[in-house]
PDB file of C-alpha atoms in Angstrom:
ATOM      1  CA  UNK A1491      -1.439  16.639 -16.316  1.00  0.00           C
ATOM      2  CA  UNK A1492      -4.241  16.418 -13.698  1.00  0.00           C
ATOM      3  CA  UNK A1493      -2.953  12.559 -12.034  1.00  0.00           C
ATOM      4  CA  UNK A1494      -5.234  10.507  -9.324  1.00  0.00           C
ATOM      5  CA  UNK A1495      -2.765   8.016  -7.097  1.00  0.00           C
ATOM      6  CA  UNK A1496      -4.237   5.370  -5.196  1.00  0.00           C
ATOM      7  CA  UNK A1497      -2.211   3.161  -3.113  1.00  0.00           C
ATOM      8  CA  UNK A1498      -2.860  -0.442  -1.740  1.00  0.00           C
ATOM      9  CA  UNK A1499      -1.411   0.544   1.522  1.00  0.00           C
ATOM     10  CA  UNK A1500      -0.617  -3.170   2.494  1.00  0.00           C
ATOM     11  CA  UNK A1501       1.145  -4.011  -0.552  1.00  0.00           C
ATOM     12  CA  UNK A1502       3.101  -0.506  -0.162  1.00  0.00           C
ATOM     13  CA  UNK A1503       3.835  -1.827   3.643  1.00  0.00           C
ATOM     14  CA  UNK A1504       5.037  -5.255   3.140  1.00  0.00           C
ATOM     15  CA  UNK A1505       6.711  -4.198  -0.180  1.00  0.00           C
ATOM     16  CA  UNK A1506       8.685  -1.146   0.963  1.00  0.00           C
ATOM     17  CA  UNK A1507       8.278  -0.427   4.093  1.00  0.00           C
ATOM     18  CA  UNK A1508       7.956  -3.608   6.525  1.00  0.00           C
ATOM     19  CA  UNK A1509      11.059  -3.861   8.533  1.00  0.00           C
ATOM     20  CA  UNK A1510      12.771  -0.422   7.344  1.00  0.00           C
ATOM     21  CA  UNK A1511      13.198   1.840  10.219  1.00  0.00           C
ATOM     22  CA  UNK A1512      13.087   5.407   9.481  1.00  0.00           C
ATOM     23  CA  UNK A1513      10.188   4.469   6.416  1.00  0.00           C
ATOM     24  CA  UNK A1514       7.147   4.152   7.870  1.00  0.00           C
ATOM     25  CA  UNK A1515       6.536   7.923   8.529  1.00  0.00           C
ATOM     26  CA  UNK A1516       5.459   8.475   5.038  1.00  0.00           C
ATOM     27  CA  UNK A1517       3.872  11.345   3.323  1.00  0.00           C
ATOM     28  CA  UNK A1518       2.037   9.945   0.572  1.00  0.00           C
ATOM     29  CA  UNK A1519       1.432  13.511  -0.874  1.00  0.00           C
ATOM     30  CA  UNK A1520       5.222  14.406  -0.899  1.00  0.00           C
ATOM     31  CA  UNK A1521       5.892  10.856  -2.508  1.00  0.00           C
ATOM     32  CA  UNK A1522       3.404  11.690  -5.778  1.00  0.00           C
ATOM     33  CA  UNK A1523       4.657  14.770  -5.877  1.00  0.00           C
ATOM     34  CA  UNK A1524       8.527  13.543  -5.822  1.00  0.00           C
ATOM     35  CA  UNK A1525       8.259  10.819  -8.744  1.00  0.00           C
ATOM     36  CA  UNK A1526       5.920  12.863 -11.091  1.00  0.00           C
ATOM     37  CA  UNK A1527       7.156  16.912 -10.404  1.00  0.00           C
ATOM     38  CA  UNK A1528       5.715  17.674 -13.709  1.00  0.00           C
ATOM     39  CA  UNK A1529       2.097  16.838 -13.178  1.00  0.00           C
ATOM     40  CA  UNK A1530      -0.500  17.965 -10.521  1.00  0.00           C
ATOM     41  CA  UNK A1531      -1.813  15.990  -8.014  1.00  0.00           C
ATOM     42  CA  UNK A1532      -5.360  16.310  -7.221  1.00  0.00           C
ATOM     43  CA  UNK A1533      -5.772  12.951  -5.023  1.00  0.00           C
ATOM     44  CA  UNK A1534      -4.392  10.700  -3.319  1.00  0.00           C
ATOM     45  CA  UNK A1535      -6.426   7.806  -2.526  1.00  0.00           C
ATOM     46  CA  UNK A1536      -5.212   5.282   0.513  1.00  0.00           C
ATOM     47  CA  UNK A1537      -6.515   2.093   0.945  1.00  0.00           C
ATOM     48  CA  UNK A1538      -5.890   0.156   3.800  1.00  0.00           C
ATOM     49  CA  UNK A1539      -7.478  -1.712   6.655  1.00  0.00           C
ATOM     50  CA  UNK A1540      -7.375  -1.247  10.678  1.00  0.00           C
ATOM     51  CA  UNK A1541      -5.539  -4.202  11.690  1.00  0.00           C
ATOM     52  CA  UNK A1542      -6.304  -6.468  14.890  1.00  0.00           C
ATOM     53  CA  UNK A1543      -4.311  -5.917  18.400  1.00  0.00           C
ATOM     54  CA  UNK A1544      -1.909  -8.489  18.906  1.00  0.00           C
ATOM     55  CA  UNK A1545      -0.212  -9.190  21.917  1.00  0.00           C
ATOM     56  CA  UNK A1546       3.139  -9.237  20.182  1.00  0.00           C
ATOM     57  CA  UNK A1547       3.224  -6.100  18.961  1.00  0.00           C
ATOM     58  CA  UNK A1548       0.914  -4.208  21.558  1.00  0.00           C
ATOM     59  CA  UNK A1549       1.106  -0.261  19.624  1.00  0.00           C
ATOM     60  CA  UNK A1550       0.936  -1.668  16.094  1.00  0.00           C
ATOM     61  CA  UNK A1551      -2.974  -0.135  16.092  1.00  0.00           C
ATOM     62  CA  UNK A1552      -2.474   2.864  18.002  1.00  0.00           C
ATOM     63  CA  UNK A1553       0.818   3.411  15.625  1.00  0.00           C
ATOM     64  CA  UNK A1554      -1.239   2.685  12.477  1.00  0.00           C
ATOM     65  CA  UNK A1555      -3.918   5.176  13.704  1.00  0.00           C
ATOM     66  CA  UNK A1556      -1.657   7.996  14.047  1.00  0.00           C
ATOM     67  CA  UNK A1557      -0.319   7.612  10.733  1.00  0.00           C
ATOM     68  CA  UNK A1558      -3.626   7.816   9.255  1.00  0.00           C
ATOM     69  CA  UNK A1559      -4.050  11.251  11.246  1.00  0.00           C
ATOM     70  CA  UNK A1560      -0.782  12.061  10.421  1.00  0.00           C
ATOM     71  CA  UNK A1561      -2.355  11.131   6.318  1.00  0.00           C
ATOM     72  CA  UNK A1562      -5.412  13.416   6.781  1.00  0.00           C
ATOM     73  CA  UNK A1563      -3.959  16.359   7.527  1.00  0.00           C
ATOM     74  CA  UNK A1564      -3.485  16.405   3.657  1.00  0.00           C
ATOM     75  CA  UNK A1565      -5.893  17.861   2.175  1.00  0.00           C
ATOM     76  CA  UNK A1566      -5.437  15.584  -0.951  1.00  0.00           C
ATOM     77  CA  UNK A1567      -5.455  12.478   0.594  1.00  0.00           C
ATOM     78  CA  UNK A1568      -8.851  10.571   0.941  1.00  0.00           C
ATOM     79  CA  UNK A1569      -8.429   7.235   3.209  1.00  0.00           C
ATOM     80  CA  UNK A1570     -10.631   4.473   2.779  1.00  0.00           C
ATOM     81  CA  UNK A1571     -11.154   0.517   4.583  1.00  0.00           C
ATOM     82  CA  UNK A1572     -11.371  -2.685   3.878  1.00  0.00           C
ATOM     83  CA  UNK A1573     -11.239  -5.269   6.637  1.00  0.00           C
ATOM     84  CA  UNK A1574      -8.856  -7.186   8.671  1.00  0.00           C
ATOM     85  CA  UNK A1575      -9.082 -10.541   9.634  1.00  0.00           C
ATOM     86  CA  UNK A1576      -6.816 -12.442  12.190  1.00  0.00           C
ATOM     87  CA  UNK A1577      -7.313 -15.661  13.163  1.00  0.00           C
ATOM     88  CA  UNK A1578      -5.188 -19.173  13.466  1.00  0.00           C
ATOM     89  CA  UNK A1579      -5.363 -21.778  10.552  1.00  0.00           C
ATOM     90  CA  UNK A1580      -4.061 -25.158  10.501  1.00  0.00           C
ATOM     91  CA  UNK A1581      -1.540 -26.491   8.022  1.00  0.00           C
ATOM     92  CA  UNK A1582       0.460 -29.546   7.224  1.00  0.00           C
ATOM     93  CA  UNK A1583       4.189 -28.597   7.660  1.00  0.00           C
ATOM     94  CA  UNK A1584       6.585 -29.613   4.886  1.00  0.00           C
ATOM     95  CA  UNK A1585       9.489 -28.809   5.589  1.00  0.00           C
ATOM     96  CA  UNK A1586      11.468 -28.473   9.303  1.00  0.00           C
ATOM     97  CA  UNK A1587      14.322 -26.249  11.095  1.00  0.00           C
ATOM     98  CA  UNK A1588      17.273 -27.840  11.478  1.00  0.00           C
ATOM     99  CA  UNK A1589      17.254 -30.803  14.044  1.00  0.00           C
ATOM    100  CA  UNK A1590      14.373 -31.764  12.537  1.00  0.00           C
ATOM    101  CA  UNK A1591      13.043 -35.419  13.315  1.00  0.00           C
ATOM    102  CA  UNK A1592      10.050 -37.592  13.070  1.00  0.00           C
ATOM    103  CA  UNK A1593       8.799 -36.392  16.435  1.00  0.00           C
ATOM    104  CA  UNK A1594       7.582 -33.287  14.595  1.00  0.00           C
ATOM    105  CA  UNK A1595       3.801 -33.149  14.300  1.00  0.00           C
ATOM    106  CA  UNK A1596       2.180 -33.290  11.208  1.00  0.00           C
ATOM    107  CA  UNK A1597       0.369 -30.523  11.496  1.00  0.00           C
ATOM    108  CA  UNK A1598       0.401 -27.057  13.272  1.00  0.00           C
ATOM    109  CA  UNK A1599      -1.943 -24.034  13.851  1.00  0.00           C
ATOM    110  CA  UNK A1600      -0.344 -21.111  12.788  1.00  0.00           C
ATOM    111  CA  UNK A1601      -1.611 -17.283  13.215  1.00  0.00           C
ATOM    112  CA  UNK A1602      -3.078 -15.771  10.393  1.00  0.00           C
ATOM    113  CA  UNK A1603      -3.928 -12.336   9.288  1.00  0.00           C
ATOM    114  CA  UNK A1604      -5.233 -11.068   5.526  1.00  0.00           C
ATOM    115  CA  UNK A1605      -6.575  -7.708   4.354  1.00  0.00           C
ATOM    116  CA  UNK A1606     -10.000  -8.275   2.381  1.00  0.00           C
ATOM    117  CA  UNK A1607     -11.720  -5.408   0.737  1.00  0.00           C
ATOM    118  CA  UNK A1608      -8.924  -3.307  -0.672  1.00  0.00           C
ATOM    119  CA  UNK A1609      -7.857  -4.044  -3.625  1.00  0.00           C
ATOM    120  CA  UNK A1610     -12.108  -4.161  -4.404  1.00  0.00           C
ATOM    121  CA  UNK A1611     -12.264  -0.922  -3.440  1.00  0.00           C
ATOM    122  CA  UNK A1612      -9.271   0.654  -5.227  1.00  0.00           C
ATOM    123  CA  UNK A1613     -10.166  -1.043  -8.236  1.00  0.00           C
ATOM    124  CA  UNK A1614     -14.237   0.680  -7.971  1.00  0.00           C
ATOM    125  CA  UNK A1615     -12.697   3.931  -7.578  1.00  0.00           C
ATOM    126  CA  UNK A1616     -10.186   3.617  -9.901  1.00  0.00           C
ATOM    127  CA  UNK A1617     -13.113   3.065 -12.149  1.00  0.00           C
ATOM    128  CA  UNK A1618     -15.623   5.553 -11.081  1.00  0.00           C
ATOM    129  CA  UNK A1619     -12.961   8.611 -11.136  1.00  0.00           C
ATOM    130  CA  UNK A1620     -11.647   7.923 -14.536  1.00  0.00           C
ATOM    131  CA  UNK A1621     -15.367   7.380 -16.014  1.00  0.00           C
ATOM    132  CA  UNK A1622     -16.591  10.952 -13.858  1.00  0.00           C
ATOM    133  CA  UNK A1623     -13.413  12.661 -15.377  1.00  0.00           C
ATOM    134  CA  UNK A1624     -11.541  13.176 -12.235  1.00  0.00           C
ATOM    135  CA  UNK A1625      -8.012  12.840 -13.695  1.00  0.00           C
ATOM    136  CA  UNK A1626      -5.794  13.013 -16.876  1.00  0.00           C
ATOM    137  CA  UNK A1627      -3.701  10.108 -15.625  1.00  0.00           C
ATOM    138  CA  UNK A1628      -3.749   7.632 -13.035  1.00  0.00           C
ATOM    139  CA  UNK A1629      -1.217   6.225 -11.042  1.00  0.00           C
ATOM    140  CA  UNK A1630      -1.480   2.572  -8.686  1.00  0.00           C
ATOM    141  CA  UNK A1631       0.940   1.787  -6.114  1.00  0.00           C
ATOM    142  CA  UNK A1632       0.713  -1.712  -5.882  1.00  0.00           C
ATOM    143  CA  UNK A1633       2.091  -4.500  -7.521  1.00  0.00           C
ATOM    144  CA  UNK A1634      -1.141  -6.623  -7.153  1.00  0.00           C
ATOM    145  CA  UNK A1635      -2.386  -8.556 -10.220  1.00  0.00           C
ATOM    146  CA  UNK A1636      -5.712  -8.447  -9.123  1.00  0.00           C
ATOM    147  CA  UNK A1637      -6.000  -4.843 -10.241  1.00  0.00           C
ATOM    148  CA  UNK A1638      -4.907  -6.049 -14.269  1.00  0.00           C
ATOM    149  CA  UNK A1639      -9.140  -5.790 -15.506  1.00  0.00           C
ATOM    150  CA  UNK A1640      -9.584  -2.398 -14.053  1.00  0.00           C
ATOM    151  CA  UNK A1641      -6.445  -0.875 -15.263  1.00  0.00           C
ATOM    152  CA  UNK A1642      -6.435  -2.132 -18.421  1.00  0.00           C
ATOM    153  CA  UNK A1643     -10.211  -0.889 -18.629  1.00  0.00           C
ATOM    154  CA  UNK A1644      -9.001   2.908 -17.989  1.00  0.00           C
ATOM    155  CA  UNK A1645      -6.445   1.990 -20.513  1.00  0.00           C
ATOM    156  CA  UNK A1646      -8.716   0.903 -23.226  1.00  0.00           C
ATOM    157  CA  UNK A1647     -11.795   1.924 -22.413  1.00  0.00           C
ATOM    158  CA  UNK A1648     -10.934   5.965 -21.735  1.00  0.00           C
ATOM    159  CA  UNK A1649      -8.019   5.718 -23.531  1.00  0.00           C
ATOM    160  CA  UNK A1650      -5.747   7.509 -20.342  1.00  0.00           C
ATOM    161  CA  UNK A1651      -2.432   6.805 -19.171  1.00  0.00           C
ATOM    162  CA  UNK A1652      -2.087   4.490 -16.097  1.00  0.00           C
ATOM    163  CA  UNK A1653       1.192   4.471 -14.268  1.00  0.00           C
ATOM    164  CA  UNK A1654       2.054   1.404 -12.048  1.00  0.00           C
ATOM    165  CA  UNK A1655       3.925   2.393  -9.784  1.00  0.00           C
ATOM    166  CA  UNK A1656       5.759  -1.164  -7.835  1.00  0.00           C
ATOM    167  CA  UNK A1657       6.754  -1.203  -4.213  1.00  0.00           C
ATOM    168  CA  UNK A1658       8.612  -4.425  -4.380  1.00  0.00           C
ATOM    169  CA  UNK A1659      10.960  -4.287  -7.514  1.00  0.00           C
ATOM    170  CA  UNK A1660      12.252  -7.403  -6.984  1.00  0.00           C
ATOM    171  CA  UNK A1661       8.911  -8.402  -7.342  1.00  0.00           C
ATOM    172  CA  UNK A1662       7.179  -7.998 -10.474  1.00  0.00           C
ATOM    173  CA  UNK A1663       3.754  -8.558 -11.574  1.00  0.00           C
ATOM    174  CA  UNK A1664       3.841  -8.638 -14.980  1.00  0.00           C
ATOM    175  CA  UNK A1665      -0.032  -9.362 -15.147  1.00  0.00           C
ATOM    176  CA  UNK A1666      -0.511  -5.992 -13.756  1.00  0.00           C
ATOM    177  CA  UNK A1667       2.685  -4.451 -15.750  1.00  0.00           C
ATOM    178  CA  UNK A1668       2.999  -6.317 -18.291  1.00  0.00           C
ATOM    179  CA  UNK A1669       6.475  -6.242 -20.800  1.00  0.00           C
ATOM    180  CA  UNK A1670       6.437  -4.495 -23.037  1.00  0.00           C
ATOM    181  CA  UNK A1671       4.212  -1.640 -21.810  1.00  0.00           C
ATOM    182  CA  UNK A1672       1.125  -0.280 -23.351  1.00  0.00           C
ATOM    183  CA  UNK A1673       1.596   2.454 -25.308  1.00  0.00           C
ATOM    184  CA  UNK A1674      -0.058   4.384 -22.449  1.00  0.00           C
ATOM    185  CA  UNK A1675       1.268   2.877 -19.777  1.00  0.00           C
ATOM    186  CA  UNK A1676       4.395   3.339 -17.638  1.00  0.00           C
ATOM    187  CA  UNK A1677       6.223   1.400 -15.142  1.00  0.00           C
ATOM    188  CA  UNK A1678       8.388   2.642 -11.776  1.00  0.00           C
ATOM    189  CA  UNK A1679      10.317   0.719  -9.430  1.00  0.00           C
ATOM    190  CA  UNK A1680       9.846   2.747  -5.940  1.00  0.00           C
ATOM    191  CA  UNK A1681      13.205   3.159  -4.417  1.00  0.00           C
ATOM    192  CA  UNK A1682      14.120   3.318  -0.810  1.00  0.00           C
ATOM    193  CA  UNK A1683      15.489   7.180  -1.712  1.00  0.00           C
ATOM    194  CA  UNK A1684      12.015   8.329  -2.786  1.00  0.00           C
ATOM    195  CA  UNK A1685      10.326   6.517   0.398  1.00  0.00           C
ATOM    196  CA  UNK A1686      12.896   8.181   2.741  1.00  0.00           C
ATOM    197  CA  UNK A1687      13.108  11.465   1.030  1.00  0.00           C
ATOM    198  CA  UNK A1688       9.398  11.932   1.427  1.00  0.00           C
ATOM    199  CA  UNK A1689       8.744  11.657   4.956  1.00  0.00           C
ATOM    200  CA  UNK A1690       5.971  13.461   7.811  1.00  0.00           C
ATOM    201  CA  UNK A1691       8.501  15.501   9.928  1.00  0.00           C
ATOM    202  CA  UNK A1692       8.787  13.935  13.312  1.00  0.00           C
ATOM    203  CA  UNK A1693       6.316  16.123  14.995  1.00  0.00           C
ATOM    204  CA  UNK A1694       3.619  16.964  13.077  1.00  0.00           C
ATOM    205  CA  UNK A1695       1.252  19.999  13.858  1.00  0.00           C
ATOM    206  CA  UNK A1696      -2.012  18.640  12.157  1.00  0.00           C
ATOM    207  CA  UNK A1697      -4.742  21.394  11.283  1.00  0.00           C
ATOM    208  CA  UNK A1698      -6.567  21.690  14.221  1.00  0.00           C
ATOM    209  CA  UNK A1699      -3.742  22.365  16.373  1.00  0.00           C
ATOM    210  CA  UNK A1700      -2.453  19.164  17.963  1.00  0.00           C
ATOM    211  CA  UNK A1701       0.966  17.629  17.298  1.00  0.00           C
ATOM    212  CA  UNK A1702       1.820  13.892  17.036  1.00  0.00           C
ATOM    213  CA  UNK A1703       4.648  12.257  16.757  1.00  0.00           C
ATOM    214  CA  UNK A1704       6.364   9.797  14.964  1.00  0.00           C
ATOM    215  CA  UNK A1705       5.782   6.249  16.845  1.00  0.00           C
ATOM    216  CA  UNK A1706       9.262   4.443  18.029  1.00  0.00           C
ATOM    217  CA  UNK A1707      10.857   2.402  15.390  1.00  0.00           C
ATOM    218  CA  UNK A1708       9.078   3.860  12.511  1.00  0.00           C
TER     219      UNK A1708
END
């Protein structure tokens, strides 16, 4: 079977990958091909957003940067943004650390950060491909209930298989996976052995020539 995989890269990051040194690294390509060895996989689809420099973590761009180089030197892999917003917000807080006393403010500004655009965007091309004939199957990584309309659309509407594929399995959306399945539908939890069994090699020659490496702590 000809199978499509888009992935909400910042679900994938905070779901599997966020804190997990030695995970970061990952080829998306050798990932599809791992959990679905029968089938052929003509895309891979990667959406994600360039996130904001923040004193605090001063590489986390540059870092995020070479792993999309690191992603294009697929041939399969298409990469496409959203946006990234970081700002501070104010909010009432409820609850203290201990020692907590009435000398607390009420409120306190807080940074902020959120992704917008991505799960639009994998949803639209989700959409178009299926409609233009582009795969057999499709599979989402992403456990994002946003995505339910469009997935049950390719579902209904084309009558293909859509595999959700969930980077958090502690986590389930069951708007977006519902139980029981579809009759053309499946459901995977990612496990840390796929993630770290399907990683870039440390240095990476990419087509034109130039190696990078794998950033510290990834």
């Amino acid at each position: 079977m000809r199978l499509c995989v888009y992935v909400d890269g910042f679900n994938l990051y905070y779901g599997a990958l966020k804190r997990r040194k030695g995970t970061r690294w990952l080829d998306l390509v050798q990932l599809s091909r791992r959990l679905f060895p029968a089938d052929t996989i003509v895309g891979v689809d990667y959406f994600t957003a360039i996130v904001s420099h923040r004193a605090s973590n001063p590489t986390q761009q540059a870092d995020q940067r070479l792993y999309i180089r690191a992603l294009q030197s697929r041939p399969e892999v298409t990469v496409h943004y959203g946006t990234y917003r970081a700002n501070t917000k104010c909010r009432p807080i409820v609850q203290g650390q201990p020692g907590w006393t009435s000398q607390w403010p009420e409120f306190a500004e807080f940074h902020d950060s959120e992704e917008k655009g991505s799960d639009v965007n994998l949803a639209t091309r989700l959409l178009v491909d299926g409609f233009r004939d582009r795969y057999e199957g499709a599979v989402v990584i992403s456990n994002d209930g946003d995505l339910k309309m469009p997935v049950e659309v390719i579902r209904s509407e084309l009558d293909l298989p859509v595999t959700i594929v969930n980077p958090n399995p502690k986590r389930r959306s069951y708007a977006l996976s519902p139980h029981p399945l579809p009759t053309n539908a499946r459901y995977l939890a990612l496990s840390q052995a796929d993630v770290r069994a399907s990683q870039f090699p440390d240095r990476l020659t990419l087509p034109s020539g130039a190696v990078i490496k794998r950033p510290a702590n990834w």
